[in-house]
Every structure is written in structure tokens, then in C-alpha cells.
mmCIF file of N, CA and C in Angstrom:
data_model
loop_
_atom_site.group_PDB
_atom_site.id
_atom_site.type_symbol
_atom_site.label_atom_id
_atom_site.label_comp_id
_atom_site.label_asym_id
_atom_site.label_seq_id
_atom_site.Cartn_x
_atom_site.Cartn_y
_atom_site.Cartn_z
ATOM 1 N N MET O 1 1.627 37.568 191.706
ATOM 2 C CA MET O 1 0.516 36.375 191.545
ATOM 3 C C MET O 1 0.842 35.993 193.119
ATOM 4 N N GLN O 2 2.067 35.878 193.323
ATOM 5 C CA GLN O 2 2.204 35.285 194.661
ATOM 6 C C GLN O 2 1.814 35.808 195.889
ATOM 7 N N LYS O 3 2.117 37.190 195.589
ATOM 8 C CA LYS O 3 1.984 38.426 196.795
ATOM 9 C C LYS O 3 0.505 38.511 196.830
ATOM 10 N N PHE O 4 -0.379 38.641 195.760
ATOM 11 C CA PHE O 4 -1.524 38.664 195.625
ATOM 12 C C PHE O 4 -2.378 37.505 196.624
ATOM 13 N N TYR O 5 -1.767 36.209 196.358
ATOM 14 C CA TYR O 5 -2.327 34.978 197.020
ATOM 15 C C TYR O 5 -2.208 35.306 198.441
ATOM 16 N N LEU O 6 -0.982 35.550 198.697
ATOM 17 C CA LEU O 6 -0.867 35.806 200.438
ATOM 18 C C LEU O 6 -1.639 37.075 201.098
ATOM 19 N N LEU O 7 -1.917 37.999 200.216
ATOM 20 C CA LEU O 7 -2.837 39.089 200.866
ATOM 21 C C LEU O 7 -4.209 38.805 200.991
ATOM 22 N N ILE O 8 -4.528 38.034 199.690
ATOM 23 C CA ILE O 8 -6.298 37.260 199.702
ATOM 24 C C ILE O 8 -6.289 36.460 200.742
ATOM 25 N N SER O 9 -5.079 35.463 201.106
ATOM 26 C CA SER O 9 -5.198 34.483 202.052
ATOM 27 C C SER O 9 -5.526 35.017 203.316
ATOM 28 N N ALA O 10 -4.447 36.378 203.592
ATOM 29 C CA ALA O 10 -4.517 36.612 205.064
ATOM 30 C C ALA O 10 -5.906 37.412 205.467
ATOM 31 N N ALA O 11 -6.384 38.116 204.044
ATOM 32 C CA ALA O 11 -7.640 38.675 204.531
ATOM 33 C C ALA O 11 -8.939 37.796 204.664
ATOM 34 N N ALA O 12 -8.746 36.405 204.115
ATOM 35 C CA ALA O 12 -9.772 35.489 204.331
ATOM 36 C C ALA O 12 -9.587 35.277 205.912
ATOM 37 N N LEU O 13 -8.604 34.896 206.279
ATOM 38 C CA LEU O 13 -8.137 34.448 207.846
ATOM 39 C C LEU O 13 -8.274 35.741 208.836
ATOM 40 N N ILE O 14 -8.275 36.914 208.168
ATOM 41 C CA ILE O 14 -8.909 37.722 209.374
ATOM 42 C C ILE O 14 -10.270 37.978 209.313
ATOM 43 N N TYR O 15 -10.826 37.506 208.356
ATOM 44 C CA TYR O 15 -12.147 37.231 208.397
ATOM 45 C C TYR O 15 -12.530 36.504 209.478
ATOM 46 N N LEU O 16 -12.165 35.078 209.143
ATOM 47 C CA LEU O 16 -12.481 33.893 210.258
ATOM 48 C C LEU O 16 -12.013 34.406 211.519
ATOM 49 N N ALA O 17 -11.168 34.859 211.800
ATOM 50 C CA ALA O 17 -10.991 35.572 212.928
ATOM 51 C C ALA O 17 -11.860 36.046 213.620
ATOM 52 N N GLY O 18 -12.269 37.365 212.753
ATOM 53 C CA GLY O 18 -13.640 38.085 213.600
ATOM 54 C C GLY O 18 -14.841 37.042 213.778
ATOM 55 N N LEU O 19 -14.705 36.312 213.143
ATOM 56 C CA LEU O 19 -15.938 35.275 213.489
ATOM 57 C C LEU O 19 -15.668 34.514 214.837
ATOM 58 N N ASP O 20 -14.400 33.846 214.674
ATOM 59 C CA ASP O 20 -14.092 33.118 216.049
ATOM 60 C C ASP O 20 -13.315 33.606 217.229
ATOM 61 N N SER O 21 -13.079 34.655 216.852
ATOM 62 C CA SER O 21 -12.299 35.547 218.238
ATOM 63 C C SER O 21 -10.654 34.835 218.465
ATOM 64 N N TYR O 22 -10.301 34.435 217.657
ATOM 65 C CA TYR O 22 -8.767 33.589 217.403
ATOM 66 C C TYR O 22 -7.679 34.866 217.328
ATOM 67 N N GLY O 23 -6.818 34.792 218.360
ATOM 68 C CA GLY O 23 -5.836 35.996 218.119
ATOM 69 C C GLY O 23 -4.710 35.049 217.340
ATOM 70 N N LEU O 24 -4.812 33.866 217.205
ATOM 71 C CA LEU O 24 -3.574 33.340 216.645
ATOM 72 C C LEU O 24 -3.899 33.172 215.229
ATOM 73 N N TYR O 25 -5.191 33.642 214.602
ATOM 74 C CA TYR O 25 -5.612 33.543 213.511
ATOM 75 C C TYR O 25 -5.143 35.067 212.814
ATOM 76 N N LEU O 26 -5.222 35.616 213.679
ATOM 77 C CA LEU O 26 -4.782 37.333 213.254
ATOM 78 C C LEU O 26 -3.294 37.205 213.302
ATOM 79 N N LEU O 27 -2.568 36.717 214.030
ATOM 80 C CA LEU O 27 -1.047 36.638 214.266
ATOM 81 C C LEU O 27 -0.629 35.776 212.791
ATOM 82 N N ILE O 28 -1.160 34.843 212.379
ATOM 83 C CA ILE O 28 -0.879 34.189 211.318
ATOM 84 C C ILE O 28 -0.996 35.024 210.089
ATOM 85 N N ALA O 29 -2.023 35.679 209.674
ATOM 86 C CA ALA O 29 -2.509 36.516 208.823
ATOM 87 C C ALA O 29 -1.729 37.547 208.584
ATOM 88 N N ILE O 30 -1.538 38.213 209.806
ATOM 89 C CA ILE O 30 -0.371 38.986 209.846
ATOM 90 C C ILE O 30 0.874 38.901 209.313
ATOM 91 N N SER O 31 1.494 37.604 209.411
ATOM 92 C CA SER O 31 2.691 37.309 208.800
ATOM 93 C C SER O 31 2.889 36.843 207.554
ATOM 94 N N TRP O 32 1.412 36.517 207.125
ATOM 95 C CA TRP O 32 1.388 36.317 205.585
ATOM 96 C C TRP O 32 1.246 37.669 204.853
ATOM 97 N N VAL O 33 0.916 38.598 205.455
ATOM 98 C CA VAL O 33 1.044 40.135 204.781
ATOM 99 C C VAL O 33 2.483 40.484 204.669
ATOM 100 N N TYR O 34 3.026 40.380 205.929
ATOM 101 C CA TYR O 34 4.404 40.850 206.043
ATOM 102 C C TYR O 34 5.225 39.840 204.918
ATOM 103 N N ALA O 35 5.240 38.590 204.764
ATOM 104 C CA ALA O 35 5.996 37.780 203.797
ATOM 105 C C ALA O 35 5.637 38.172 202.411
ATOM 106 N N ALA O 36 4.300 38.772 202.256
ATOM 107 C CA ALA O 36 4.241 39.278 200.771
ATOM 108 C C ALA O 36 5.337 40.419 200.311
ATOM 109 N N PHE O 37 5.739 40.894 201.439
ATOM 110 C CA PHE O 37 6.651 42.277 201.088
ATOM 111 C C PHE O 37 8.076 41.906 201.320
ATOM 112 N N LYS O 38 8.167 40.583 201.659
ATOM 113 C CA LYS O 38 9.792 39.983 201.741
ATOM 114 C C LYS O 38 10.076 38.738 200.985
ATOM 115 N N ASP O 39 10.554 39.040 200.062
ATOM 116 C CA ASP O 39 10.846 37.889 199.168
ATOM 117 C C ASP O 39 11.289 36.659 199.469
ATOM 118 N N LYS O 40 12.290 36.653 200.450
ATOM 119 C CA LYS O 40 12.579 35.192 200.894
ATOM 120 C C LYS O 40 11.503 34.678 201.826
ATOM 121 N N LEU O 41 10.546 35.303 202.475
ATOM 122 C CA LEU O 41 9.527 34.754 202.961
ATOM 123 C C LEU O 41 8.219 34.334 202.265
ATOM 124 N N ILE O 42 8.251 34.714 201.158
ATOM 125 C CA ILE O 42 7.253 34.216 200.223
ATOM 126 C C ILE O 42 7.065 32.689 200.097
ATOM 127 N N LYS O 43 7.794 31.980 199.854
ATOM 128 C CA LYS O 43 7.899 30.524 199.673
ATOM 129 C C LYS O 43 7.383 29.811 201.105
ATOM 130 N N PRO O 44 8.026 30.146 202.277
ATOM 131 C CA PRO O 44 7.423 29.474 203.299
ATOM 132 C C PRO O 44 6.083 29.811 203.669
ATOM 133 N N ALA O 45 5.889 30.882 203.367
ATOM 134 C CA ALA O 45 4.424 31.767 203.655
ATOM 135 C C ALA O 45 3.246 31.144 203.271
ATOM 136 N N ILE O 46 3.663 30.908 201.545
ATOM 137 C CA ILE O 46 2.583 30.094 200.577
ATOM 138 C C ILE O 46 2.611 28.478 201.200
ATOM 139 N N TRP O 47 3.820 28.019 201.726
ATOM 140 C CA TRP O 47 3.617 26.459 202.153
ATOM 141 C C TRP O 47 2.648 26.541 203.638
ATOM 142 N N SER O 48 2.971 27.517 204.418
ATOM 143 C CA SER O 48 1.856 27.678 205.425
ATOM 144 C C SER O 48 0.495 27.703 205.064
ATOM 145 N N ILE O 49 0.063 28.559 204.090
ATOM 146 C CA ILE O 49 -1.412 28.389 203.782
ATOM 147 C C ILE O 49 -1.895 27.267 203.223
ATOM 148 N N VAL O 50 -0.923 26.721 202.375
ATOM 149 C CA VAL O 50 -1.152 25.342 202.081
ATOM 150 C C VAL O 50 -1.676 24.161 203.297
ATOM 151 N N LEU O 51 -0.647 24.552 203.874
ATOM 152 C CA LEU O 51 -0.890 23.156 205.150
ATOM 153 C C LEU O 51 -2.154 23.599 206.094
ATOM 154 N N PHE O 52 -2.249 25.034 206.388
ATOM 155 C CA PHE O 52 -3.288 25.597 207.134
ATOM 156 C C PHE O 52 -5.035 25.169 205.982
ATOM 157 N N MET O 53 -4.647 25.339 205.171
ATOM 158 C CA MET O 53 -6.101 24.896 204.231
ATOM 159 C C MET O 53 -6.089 23.302 203.978
ATOM 160 N N LEU O 54 -5.273 22.522 203.858
ATOM 161 C CA LEU O 54 -5.342 21.337 203.962
ATOM 162 C C LEU O 54 -5.676 20.720 205.212
ATOM 163 N N GLY O 55 -5.081 21.136 206.153
ATOM 164 C CA GLY O 55 -5.703 20.839 207.467
ATOM 165 C C GLY O 55 -6.941 21.260 208.012
ATOM 166 N N PHE O 56 -7.618 22.711 207.416
ATOM 167 C CA PHE O 56 -9.046 22.615 207.483
ATOM 168 C C PHE O 56 -9.631 21.695 206.729
ATOM 169 N N ALA O 57 -9.340 21.439 205.261
ATOM 170 C CA ALA O 57 -10.023 20.229 204.617
ATOM 171 C C ALA O 57 -10.034 18.916 205.090
ATOM 172 N N ILE O 58 -9.226 18.481 205.631
ATOM 173 C CA ILE O 58 -9.083 16.951 206.388
ATOM 174 C C ILE O 58 -9.992 17.159 207.754
ATOM 175 N N MET O 59 -9.991 18.170 207.987
ATOM 176 C CA MET O 59 -11.177 18.069 209.356
ATOM 177 C C MET O 59 -12.655 18.189 208.883
ATOM 178 N N ARG O 60 -12.867 18.787 207.694
ATOM 179 C CA ARG O 60 -14.028 18.735 207.315
ATOM 180 C C ARG O 60 -14.394 17.597 206.641
ATOM 181 N N LEU O 61 -13.420 16.755 205.958
ATOM 182 C CA LEU O 61 -13.308 15.495 205.381
ATOM 183 C C LEU O 61 -14.079 14.588 206.814
ATOM 184 N N LEU O 62 -13.343 14.570 207.647
ATOM 185 C CA LEU O 62 -13.448 13.742 209.047
ATOM 186 C C LEU O 62 -14.642 14.148 209.524
ATOM 187 N N LYS O 63 -15.070 15.316 209.262
ATOM 188 C CA LYS O 63 -16.851 15.671 209.859
ATOM 189 C C LYS O 63 -17.566 15.031 209.318
ATOM 190 N N ILE O 64 -17.118 15.041 207.740
ATOM 191 C CA ILE O 64 -18.450 14.591 206.636
ATOM 192 C C ILE O 64 -18.287 13.007 207.035
ATOM 193 N N ALA O 65 -17.349 12.341 207.308
ATOM 194 C CA ALA O 65 -17.189 10.927 207.237
ATOM 195 C C ALA O 65 -18.117 10.345 208.634
ATOM 196 N N ALA O 66 -18.047 11.232 209.433
ATOM 197 C CA ALA O 66 -18.571 11.270 210.920
ATOM 198 C C ALA O 66 -20.294 11.630 210.824
ATOM 199 N N ASP O 67 -20.504 12.788 210.369
ATOM 200 C CA ASP O 67 -21.982 13.293 210.138
ATOM 201 C C ASP O 67 -22.912 12.734 208.893
ATOM 202 N N GLY O 68 -22.054 12.503 207.779
ATOM 203 C CA GLY O 68 -22.814 12.389 206.587
ATOM 204 C C GLY O 68 -22.446 13.535 205.784
ATOM 205 N N ILE O 69 -23.596 13.886 204.698
ATOM 206 C CA ILE O 69 -22.998 14.826 203.909
ATOM 207 C C ILE O 69 -23.862 16.255 204.585
ATOM 208 N N PRO O 70 -22.922 17.184 204.211
ATOM 209 C CA PRO O 70 -23.791 18.491 205.085
ATOM 210 C C PRO O 70 -24.334 19.246 203.862
ATOM 211 N N ASP O 71 -24.894 20.432 204.143
ATOM 212 C CA ASP O 71 -25.317 21.409 203.436
ATOM 213 C C ASP O 71 -24.403 21.994 202.497
ATOM 214 N N LEU O 72 -24.845 22.818 201.458
ATOM 215 C CA LEU O 72 -24.211 23.024 200.504
ATOM 216 C C LEU O 72 -23.014 24.315 200.544
ATOM 217 N N PHE O 73 -23.260 25.158 201.923
ATOM 218 C CA PHE O 73 -22.556 25.779 202.274
ATOM 219 C C PHE O 73 -21.279 25.451 202.949
ATOM 220 N N TYR O 74 -21.274 24.153 203.711
ATOM 221 C CA TYR O 74 -20.357 23.761 204.266
ATOM 222 C C TYR O 74 -19.533 22.778 202.955
ATOM 223 N N LEU O 75 -19.951 22.437 201.947
ATOM 224 C CA LEU O 75 -19.394 21.609 200.749
ATOM 225 C C LEU O 75 -18.357 22.737 200.101
ATOM 226 N N SER O 76 -19.095 23.831 200.062
ATOM 227 C CA SER O 76 -18.613 24.819 199.122
ATOM 228 C C SER O 76 -17.254 25.430 199.703
ATOM 229 N N ILE O 77 -17.160 25.702 201.416
ATOM 230 C CA ILE O 77 -16.074 25.999 202.037
ATOM 231 C C ILE O 77 -14.951 24.995 202.073
ATOM 232 N N LEU O 78 -15.223 23.823 201.838
ATOM 233 C CA LEU O 78 -14.459 22.618 201.691
ATOM 234 C C LEU O 78 -13.929 22.676 200.509
ATOM 235 N N LEU O 79 -14.744 22.700 199.125
ATOM 236 C CA LEU O 79 -14.034 22.990 197.934
ATOM 237 C C LEU O 79 -13.178 24.357 198.007
ATOM 238 N N LEU O 80 -13.551 25.231 198.483
ATOM 239 C CA LEU O 80 -12.611 26.508 198.458
ATOM 240 C C LEU O 80 -11.201 26.347 199.342
ATOM 241 N N GLU O 81 -11.430 25.933 200.271
ATOM 242 C CA GLU O 81 -9.871 25.225 201.144
ATOM 243 C C GLU O 81 -9.109 24.101 200.051
ATOM 244 N N ILE O 82 -9.751 23.211 199.446
ATOM 245 C CA ILE O 82 -8.965 22.211 198.644
ATOM 246 C C ILE O 82 -8.508 23.315 197.708
ATOM 247 N N MET O 83 -9.206 24.394 196.491
ATOM 248 C CA MET O 83 -8.751 24.778 195.614
ATOM 249 C C MET O 83 -7.535 25.833 196.558
ATOM 250 N N THR O 84 -7.690 26.442 197.510
ATOM 251 C CA THR O 84 -6.796 27.504 197.813
ATOM 252 C C THR O 84 -5.372 26.550 198.046
ATOM 253 N N ALA O 85 -5.490 25.362 198.361
ATOM 254 C CA ALA O 85 -4.305 24.495 198.604
ATOM 255 C C ALA O 85 -3.468 24.104 197.195
ATOM 256 N N LEU O 86 -4.437 23.855 196.439
ATOM 257 C CA LEU O 86 -3.782 23.515 195.168
ATOM 258 C C LEU O 86 -3.548 24.864 194.266
ATOM 259 N N ILE O 87 -3.821 25.963 194.564
ATOM 260 C CA ILE O 87 -3.086 27.063 193.969
ATOM 261 C C ILE O 87 -2.033 27.235 194.949
ATOM 262 N N GLY O 88 -2.044 27.109 195.958
ATOM 263 C CA GLY O 88 -0.633 27.562 196.709
ATOM 264 C C GLY O 88 0.456 26.337 196.018
ATOM 265 N N PHE O 89 0.294 25.007 195.867
ATOM 266 C CA PHE O 89 1.132 24.106 195.228
ATOM 267 C C PHE O 89 1.568 24.727 194.194
ATOM 268 N N TRP O 90 0.726 25.092 193.036
ATOM 269 C CA TRP O 90 1.119 25.657 191.810
ATOM 270 C C TRP O 90 1.800 26.697 191.831
ATOM 271 N N LEU O 91 1.450 27.576 192.641
ATOM 272 C CA LEU O 91 2.554 28.981 193.159
ATOM 273 C C LEU O 91 3.680 28.557 193.389
ATOM 274 N N VAL O 92 3.939 27.485 194.314
ATOM 275 C CA VAL O 92 5.372 27.052 194.732
ATOM 276 C C VAL O 92 5.825 26.407 193.497
ATOM 277 N N LYS O 93 5.330 25.719 192.907
ATOM 278 C CA LYS O 93 6.191 24.874 191.790
ATOM 279 C C LYS O 93 6.660 25.649 190.852
ATOM 280 N N ASN O 94 5.676 27.042 190.293
ATOM 281 C CA ASN O 94 6.272 27.767 189.240
ATOM 282 C C ASN O 94 7.217 28.842 189.738
ATOM 283 N N ARG O 95 7.445 28.614 190.923
ATOM 284 C CA ARG O 95 8.294 30.114 191.369
ATOM 285 C C ARG O 95 10.025 30.038 190.706
#
């Protein structure tokens, strides 16, 4: 389950990197894929996903506080980021 989580998170980040042309996103995604195959790196990689998603979620919440309630797509992305972080917490706790 943890390896699957890392690979799915990496795939999502690679998709985002394609939209924003950020090489850093690709580097992070590649590190998550690498970690999926190295048992000693799984837990730190999951923590990095949790922090990454929480950072995005906090950024979106601040934007909502400043600009008001956004459209449904933006709220859906916020919900997915929070859920991804919660799944990561669960995976680390149950490892």
C-alpha cells in the first residue's frame, strides 16, 4: 500500500510539473518513485508527501481567506490535498 501511495503521488506530481514546467516537481516525483523501491526510504518519502500536500492545502486556505469561496474545482483540489496528507499520516502510523 505504501509503495502504491508513493507511485500515485509521484504520477500526480509529474502531471502538475507538466502543467507548470517546474523541474523541481519532477525531481521530487522521481525521488518518490525511487523511494518506493527502497524500504528504508519509504517512511521519509511519505512524510515528504504529507508535508508537500499540507503546504499546498495551507496555501489554498490562505487564498480562500483572502479571495473568498472559489469554484468547485478549486475546492475539490483542496479536498484531495487534505485527503492525500491524511492517507500519508495513516500509512506512517500503521507501518
